[in-house]
mmCIF file of C-alpha atoms and ligand atoms in Angstrom:
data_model
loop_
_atom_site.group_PDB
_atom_site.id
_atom_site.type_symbol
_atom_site.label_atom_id
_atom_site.label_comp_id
_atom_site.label_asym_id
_atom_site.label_seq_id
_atom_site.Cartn_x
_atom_site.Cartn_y
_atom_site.Cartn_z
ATOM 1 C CA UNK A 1 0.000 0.000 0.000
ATOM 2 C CA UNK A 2 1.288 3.347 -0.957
ATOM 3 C CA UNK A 3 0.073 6.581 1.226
ATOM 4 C CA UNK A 4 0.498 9.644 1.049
ATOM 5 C CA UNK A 5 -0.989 11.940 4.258
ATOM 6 C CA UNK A 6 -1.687 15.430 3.350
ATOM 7 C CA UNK A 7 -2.727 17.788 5.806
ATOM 8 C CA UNK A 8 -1.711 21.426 7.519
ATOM 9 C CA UNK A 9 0.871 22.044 10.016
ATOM 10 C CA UNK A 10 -0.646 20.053 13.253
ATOM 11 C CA UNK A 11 -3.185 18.324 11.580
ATOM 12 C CA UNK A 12 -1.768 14.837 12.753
ATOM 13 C CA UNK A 13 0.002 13.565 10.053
ATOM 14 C CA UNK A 14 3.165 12.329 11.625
ATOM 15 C CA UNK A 15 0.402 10.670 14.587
ATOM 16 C CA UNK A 16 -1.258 8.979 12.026
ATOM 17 C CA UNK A 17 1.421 7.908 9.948
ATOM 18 C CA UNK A 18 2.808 6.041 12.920
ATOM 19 C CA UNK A 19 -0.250 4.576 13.850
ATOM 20 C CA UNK A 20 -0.402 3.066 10.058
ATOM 21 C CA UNK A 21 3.273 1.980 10.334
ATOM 22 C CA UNK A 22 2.380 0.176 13.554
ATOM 23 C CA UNK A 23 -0.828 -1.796 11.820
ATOM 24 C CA UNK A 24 0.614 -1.564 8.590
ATOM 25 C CA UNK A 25 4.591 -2.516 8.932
ATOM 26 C CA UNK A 26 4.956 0.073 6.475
ATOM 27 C CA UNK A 27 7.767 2.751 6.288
ATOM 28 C CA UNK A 28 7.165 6.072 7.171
ATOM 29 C CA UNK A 29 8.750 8.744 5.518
ATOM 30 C CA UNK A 30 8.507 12.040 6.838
ATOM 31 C CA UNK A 31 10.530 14.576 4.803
ATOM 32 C CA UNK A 32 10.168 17.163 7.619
ATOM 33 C CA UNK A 33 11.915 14.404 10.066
ATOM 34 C CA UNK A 34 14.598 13.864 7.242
ATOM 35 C CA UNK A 35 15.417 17.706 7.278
ATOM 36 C CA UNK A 36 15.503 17.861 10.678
ATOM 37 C CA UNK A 37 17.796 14.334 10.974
ATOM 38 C CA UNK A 38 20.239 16.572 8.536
ATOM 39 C CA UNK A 39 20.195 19.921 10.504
ATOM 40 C CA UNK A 40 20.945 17.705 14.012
ATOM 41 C CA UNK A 41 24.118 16.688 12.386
ATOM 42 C CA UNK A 42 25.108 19.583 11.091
ATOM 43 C CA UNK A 43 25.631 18.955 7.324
ATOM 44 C CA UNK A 44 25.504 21.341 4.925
ATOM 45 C CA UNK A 45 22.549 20.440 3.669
ATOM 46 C CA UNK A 46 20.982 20.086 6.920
ATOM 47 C CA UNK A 47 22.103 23.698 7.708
ATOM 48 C CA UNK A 48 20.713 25.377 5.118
ATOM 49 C CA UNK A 49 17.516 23.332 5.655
ATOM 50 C CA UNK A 50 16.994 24.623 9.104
ATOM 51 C CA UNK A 51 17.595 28.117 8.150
ATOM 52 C CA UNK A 52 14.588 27.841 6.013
ATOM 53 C CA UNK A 53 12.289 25.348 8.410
ATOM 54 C CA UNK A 54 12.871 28.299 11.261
ATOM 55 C CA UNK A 55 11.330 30.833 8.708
ATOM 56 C CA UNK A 56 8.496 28.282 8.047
ATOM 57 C CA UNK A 57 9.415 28.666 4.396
ATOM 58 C CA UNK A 58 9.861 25.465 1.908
ATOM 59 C CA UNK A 59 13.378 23.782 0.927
ATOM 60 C CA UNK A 60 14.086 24.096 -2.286
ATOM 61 C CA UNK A 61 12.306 21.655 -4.350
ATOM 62 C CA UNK A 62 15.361 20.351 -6.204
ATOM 63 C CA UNK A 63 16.927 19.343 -3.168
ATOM 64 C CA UNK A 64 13.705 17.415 -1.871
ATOM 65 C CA UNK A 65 13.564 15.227 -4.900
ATOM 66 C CA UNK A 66 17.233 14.191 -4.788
ATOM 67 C CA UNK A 67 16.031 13.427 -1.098
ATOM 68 C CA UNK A 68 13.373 11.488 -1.849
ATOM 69 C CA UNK A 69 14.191 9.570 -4.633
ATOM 70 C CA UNK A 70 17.141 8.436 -2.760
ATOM 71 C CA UNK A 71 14.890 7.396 0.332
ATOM 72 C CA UNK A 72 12.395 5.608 -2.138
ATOM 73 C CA UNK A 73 15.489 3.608 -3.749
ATOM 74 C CA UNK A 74 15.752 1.955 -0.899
ATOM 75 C CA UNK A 75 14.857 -1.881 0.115
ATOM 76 C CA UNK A 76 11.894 -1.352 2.301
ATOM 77 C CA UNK A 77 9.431 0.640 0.152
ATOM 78 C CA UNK A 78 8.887 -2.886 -1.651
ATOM 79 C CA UNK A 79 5.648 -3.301 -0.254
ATOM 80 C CA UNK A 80 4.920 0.267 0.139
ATOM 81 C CA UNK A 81 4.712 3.148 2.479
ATOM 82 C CA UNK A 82 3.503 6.043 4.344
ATOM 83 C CA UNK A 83 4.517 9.658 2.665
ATOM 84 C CA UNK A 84 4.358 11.983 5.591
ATOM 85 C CA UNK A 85 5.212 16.145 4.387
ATOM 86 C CA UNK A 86 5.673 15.473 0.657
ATOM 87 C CA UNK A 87 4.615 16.242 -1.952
ATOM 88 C CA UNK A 88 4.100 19.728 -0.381
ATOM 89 C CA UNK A 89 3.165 21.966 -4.091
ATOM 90 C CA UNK A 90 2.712 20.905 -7.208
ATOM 91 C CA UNK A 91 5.821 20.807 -8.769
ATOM 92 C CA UNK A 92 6.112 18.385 -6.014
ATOM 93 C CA UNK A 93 3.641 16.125 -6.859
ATOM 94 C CA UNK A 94 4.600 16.160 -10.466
ATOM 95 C CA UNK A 95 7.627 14.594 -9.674
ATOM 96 C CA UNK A 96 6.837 12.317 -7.199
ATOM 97 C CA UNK A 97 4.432 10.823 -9.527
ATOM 98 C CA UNK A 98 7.300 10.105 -12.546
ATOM 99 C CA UNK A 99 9.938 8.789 -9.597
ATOM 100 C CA UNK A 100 6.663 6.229 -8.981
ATOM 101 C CA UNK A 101 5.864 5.072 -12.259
ATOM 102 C CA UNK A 102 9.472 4.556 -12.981
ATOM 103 C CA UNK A 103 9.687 2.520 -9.661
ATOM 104 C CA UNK A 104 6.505 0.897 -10.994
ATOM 105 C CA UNK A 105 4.908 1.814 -7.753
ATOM 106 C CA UNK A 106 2.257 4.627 -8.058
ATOM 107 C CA UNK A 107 0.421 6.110 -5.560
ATOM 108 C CA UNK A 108 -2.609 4.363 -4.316
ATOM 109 C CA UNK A 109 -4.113 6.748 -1.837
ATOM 110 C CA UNK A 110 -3.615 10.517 -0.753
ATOM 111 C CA UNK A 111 -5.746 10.882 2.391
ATOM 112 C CA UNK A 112 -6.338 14.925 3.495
ATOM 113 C CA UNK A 113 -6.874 15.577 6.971
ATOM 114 C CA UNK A 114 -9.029 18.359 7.726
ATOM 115 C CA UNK A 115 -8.537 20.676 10.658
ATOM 116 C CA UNK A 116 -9.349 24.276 11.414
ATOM 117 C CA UNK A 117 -6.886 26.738 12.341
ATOM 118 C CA UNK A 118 -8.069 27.016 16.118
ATOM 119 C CA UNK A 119 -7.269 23.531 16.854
ATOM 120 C CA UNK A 120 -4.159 23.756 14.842
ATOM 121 C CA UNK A 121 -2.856 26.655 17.097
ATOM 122 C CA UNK A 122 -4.192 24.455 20.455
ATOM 123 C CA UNK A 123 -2.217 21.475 19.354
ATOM 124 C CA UNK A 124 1.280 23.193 18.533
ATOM 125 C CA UNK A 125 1.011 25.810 21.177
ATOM 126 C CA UNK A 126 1.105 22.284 23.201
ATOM 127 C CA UNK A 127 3.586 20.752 21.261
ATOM 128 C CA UNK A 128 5.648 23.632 21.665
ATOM 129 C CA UNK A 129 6.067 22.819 25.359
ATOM 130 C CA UNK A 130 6.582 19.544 25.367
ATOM 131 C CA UNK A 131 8.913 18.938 22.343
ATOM 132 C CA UNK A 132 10.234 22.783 21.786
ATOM 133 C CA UNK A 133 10.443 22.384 18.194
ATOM 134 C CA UNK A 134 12.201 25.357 16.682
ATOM 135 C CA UNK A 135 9.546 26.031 14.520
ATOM 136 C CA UNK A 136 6.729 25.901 16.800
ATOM 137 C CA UNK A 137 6.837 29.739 17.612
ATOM 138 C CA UNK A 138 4.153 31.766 16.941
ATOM 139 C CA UNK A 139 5.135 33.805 14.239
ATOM 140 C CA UNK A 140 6.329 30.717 12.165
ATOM 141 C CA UNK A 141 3.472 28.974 12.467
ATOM 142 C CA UNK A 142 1.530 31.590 10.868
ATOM 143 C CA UNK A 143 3.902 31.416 8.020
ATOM 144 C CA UNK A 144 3.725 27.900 7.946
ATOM 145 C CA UNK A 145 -0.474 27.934 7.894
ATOM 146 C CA UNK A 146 -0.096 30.610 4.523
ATOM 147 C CA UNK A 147 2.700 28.343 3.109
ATOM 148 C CA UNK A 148 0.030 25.179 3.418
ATOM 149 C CA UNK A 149 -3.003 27.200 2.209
ATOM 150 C CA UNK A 150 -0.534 29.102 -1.269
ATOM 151 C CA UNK A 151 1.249 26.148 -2.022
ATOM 152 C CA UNK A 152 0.399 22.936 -0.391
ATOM 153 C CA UNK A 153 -3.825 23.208 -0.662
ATOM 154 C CA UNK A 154 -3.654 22.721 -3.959
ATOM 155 C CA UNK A 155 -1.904 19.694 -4.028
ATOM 156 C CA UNK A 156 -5.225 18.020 -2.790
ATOM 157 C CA UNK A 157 -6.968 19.205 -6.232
ATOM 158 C CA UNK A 158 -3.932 17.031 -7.606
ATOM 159 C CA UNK A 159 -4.581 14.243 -6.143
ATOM 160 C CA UNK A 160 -8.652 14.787 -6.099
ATOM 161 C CA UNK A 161 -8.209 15.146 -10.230
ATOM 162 C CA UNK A 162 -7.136 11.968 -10.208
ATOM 163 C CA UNK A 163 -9.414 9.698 -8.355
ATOM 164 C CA UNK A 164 -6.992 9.459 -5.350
ATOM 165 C CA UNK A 165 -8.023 11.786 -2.857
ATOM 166 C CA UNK A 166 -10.230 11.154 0.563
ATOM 167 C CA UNK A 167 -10.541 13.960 3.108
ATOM 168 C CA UNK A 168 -10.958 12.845 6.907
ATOM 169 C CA UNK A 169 -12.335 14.779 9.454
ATOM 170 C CA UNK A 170 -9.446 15.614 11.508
ATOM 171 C CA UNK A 171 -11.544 16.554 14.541
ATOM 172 C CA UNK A 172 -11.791 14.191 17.545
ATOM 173 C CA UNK A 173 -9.103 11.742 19.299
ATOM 174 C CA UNK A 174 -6.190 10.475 17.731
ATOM 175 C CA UNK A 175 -7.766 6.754 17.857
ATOM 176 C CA UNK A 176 -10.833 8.112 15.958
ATOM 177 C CA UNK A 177 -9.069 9.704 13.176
ATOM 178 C CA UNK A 178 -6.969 6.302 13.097
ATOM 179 C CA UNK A 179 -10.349 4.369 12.982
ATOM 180 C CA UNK A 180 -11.412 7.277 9.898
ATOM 181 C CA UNK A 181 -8.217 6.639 8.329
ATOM 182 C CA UNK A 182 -8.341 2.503 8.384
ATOM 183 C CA UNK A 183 -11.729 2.815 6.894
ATOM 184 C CA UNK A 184 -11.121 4.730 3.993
ATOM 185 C CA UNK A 185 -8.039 1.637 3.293
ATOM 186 C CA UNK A 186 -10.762 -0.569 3.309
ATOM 187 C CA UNK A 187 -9.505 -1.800 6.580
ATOM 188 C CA UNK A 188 -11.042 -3.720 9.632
ATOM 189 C CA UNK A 189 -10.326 -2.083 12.207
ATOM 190 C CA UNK A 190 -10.299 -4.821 14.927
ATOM 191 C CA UNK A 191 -8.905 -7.508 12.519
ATOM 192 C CA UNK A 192 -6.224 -6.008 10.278
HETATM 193 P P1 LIG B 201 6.849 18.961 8.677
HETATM 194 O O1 LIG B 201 7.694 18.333 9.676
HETATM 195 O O2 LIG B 201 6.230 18.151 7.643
HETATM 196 O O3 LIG B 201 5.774 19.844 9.464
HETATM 197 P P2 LIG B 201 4.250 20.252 9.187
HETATM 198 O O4 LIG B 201 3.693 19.881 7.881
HETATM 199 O O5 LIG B 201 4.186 21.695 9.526
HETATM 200 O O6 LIG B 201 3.453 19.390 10.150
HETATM 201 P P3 LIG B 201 3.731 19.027 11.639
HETATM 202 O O7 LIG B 201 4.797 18.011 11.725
HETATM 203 O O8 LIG B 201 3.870 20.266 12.450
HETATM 204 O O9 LIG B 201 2.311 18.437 12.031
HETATM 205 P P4 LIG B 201 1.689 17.000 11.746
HETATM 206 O O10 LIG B 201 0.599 17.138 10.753
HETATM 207 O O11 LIG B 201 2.725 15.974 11.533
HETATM 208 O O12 LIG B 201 0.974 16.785 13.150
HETATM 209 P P5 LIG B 201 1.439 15.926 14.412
HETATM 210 O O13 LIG B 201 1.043 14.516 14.243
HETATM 211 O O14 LIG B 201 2.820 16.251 14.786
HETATM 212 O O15 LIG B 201 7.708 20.096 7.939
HETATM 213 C C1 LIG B 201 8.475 21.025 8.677
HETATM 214 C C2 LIG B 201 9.210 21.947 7.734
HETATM 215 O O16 LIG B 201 10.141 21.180 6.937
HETATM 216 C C3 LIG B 201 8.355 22.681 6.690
HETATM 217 O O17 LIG B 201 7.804 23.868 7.213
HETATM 218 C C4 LIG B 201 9.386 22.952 5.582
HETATM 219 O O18 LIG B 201 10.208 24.026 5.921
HETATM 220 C C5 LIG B 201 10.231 21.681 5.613
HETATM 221 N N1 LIG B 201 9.722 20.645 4.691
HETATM 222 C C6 LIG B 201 9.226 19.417 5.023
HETATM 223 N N2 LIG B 201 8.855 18.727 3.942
HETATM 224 C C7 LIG B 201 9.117 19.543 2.876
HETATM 225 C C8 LIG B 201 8.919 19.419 1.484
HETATM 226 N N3 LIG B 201 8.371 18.322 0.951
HETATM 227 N N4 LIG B 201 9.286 20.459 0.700
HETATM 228 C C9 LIG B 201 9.839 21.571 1.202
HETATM 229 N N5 LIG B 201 10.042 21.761 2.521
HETATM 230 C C10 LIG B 201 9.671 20.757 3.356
HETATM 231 O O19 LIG B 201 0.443 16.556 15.503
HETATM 232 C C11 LIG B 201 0.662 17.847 16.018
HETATM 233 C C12 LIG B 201 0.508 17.835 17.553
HETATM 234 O O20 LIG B 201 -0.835 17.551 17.869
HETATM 235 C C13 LIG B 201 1.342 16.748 18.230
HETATM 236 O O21 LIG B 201 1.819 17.239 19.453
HETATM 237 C C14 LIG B 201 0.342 15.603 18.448
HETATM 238 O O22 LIG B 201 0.660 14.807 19.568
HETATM 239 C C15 LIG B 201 -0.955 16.365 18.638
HETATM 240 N N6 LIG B 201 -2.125 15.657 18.110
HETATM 241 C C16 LIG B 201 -2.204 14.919 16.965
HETATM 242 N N7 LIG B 201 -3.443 14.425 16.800
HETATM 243 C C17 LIG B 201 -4.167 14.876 17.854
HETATM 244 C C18 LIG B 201 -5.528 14.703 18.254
HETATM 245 N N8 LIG B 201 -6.385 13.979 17.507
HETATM 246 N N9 LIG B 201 -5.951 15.286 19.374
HETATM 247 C C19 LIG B 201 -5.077 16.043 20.138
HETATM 248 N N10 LIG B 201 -3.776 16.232 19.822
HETATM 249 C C20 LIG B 201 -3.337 15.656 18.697
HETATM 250 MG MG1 LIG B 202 4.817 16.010 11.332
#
């Protein structure tokens, strides 16, 4: 199975995406934790990344495909896995979707989950003080939210052109959106 979770900043993606891994045995591949992998130790790379992550801005979108075809090239996707922060515009998706078919592995599902900004700015305000991400300050997060609804939004029309797209209410615990999320795959959620 091949997912990709779309969603604003705080809307659960990286909870649900390790929910699915755990029911799934999937890998989960969350560009964001990539970047920040890089800027913990200190390559250049990961330098320049975090300059841009503290601004709330989006890395360059040369350097994510190099990133992510490399991670993709890798053993475990075989049977699939769990895209967690990319494709994050179009341009994005474009390419995502011609590393795929060449891997002869294309998307089967992009699942949006839907949030409003209130609860976005609950859940990383708390976040913020248990974690301290660097870019879970105010200010950025704004940024962030604009970034998602400029560039990122439409990425759901992509996907929603093409058959592939099922929004989930993003409201509620994180076991209900789980139980949203295992329905739209079609599965059980007391079996699978
Ligand atoms: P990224 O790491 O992808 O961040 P994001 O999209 O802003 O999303 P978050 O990780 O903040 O939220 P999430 O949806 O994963 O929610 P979570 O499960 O944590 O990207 C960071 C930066 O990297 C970008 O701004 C950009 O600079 C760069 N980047 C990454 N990918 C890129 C790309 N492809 N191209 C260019 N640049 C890229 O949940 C949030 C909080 O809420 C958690 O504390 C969680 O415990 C809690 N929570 C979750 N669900 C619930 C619930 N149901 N009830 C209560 N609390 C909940
Ligand atoms: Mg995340």
């Amino acid at each position: 199975m091949r997912i990709v979770l779309l969603g604003p900043p705080g809307s659960g993606k990286g909870t649900q995406a390790k929910l699915l891994v755990k029911r799934l045995g999937l890998p989960h591949i969350s560009t964001g934790a990539l970047l920040r992998n890089a800027a913990r130790r200190g390559t250049e790379l990961g330098l320049l990344a975090k300059s841009i992550i503290d601004k709330g801005e989006l890395v360059p979108d040369d350097i994510m495909s190099d990133m992510i075809e490399e991670r993709l090239g890798r053993e475990d996707v075989a049977n699939g896995f769990i895209l967690d922060g990319y494709p994050r515009n179009v341009a994005q998706a474009e390419s995502l979707d011609i590393m795929l078919e060449r891997l002869n592995q294309p998307a089967d599902e992009a699942i949006h989950i839907d949030i409003d900004e209130e609860q976005i700015i609950k859940r990383i305000a708390q976040r913020a003080k248990e974690e301290g991400r660097a870019d879970d300050t105010e200010e950025t997060v704004r940024n962030r939210m604009r970034v998602y609804a400029e560039q990122t939004a439409p990425v759901a029309d992509y996907y929603a052109e093409r058959g592939l797209l099922t929004r989930v209410l993003g409201d509620g615990t994180k076991d209900e959106i789980f139980q949203r999320i295992l329905s739209v795959l079609n599965i059980n959620a007391h079996t699978a």
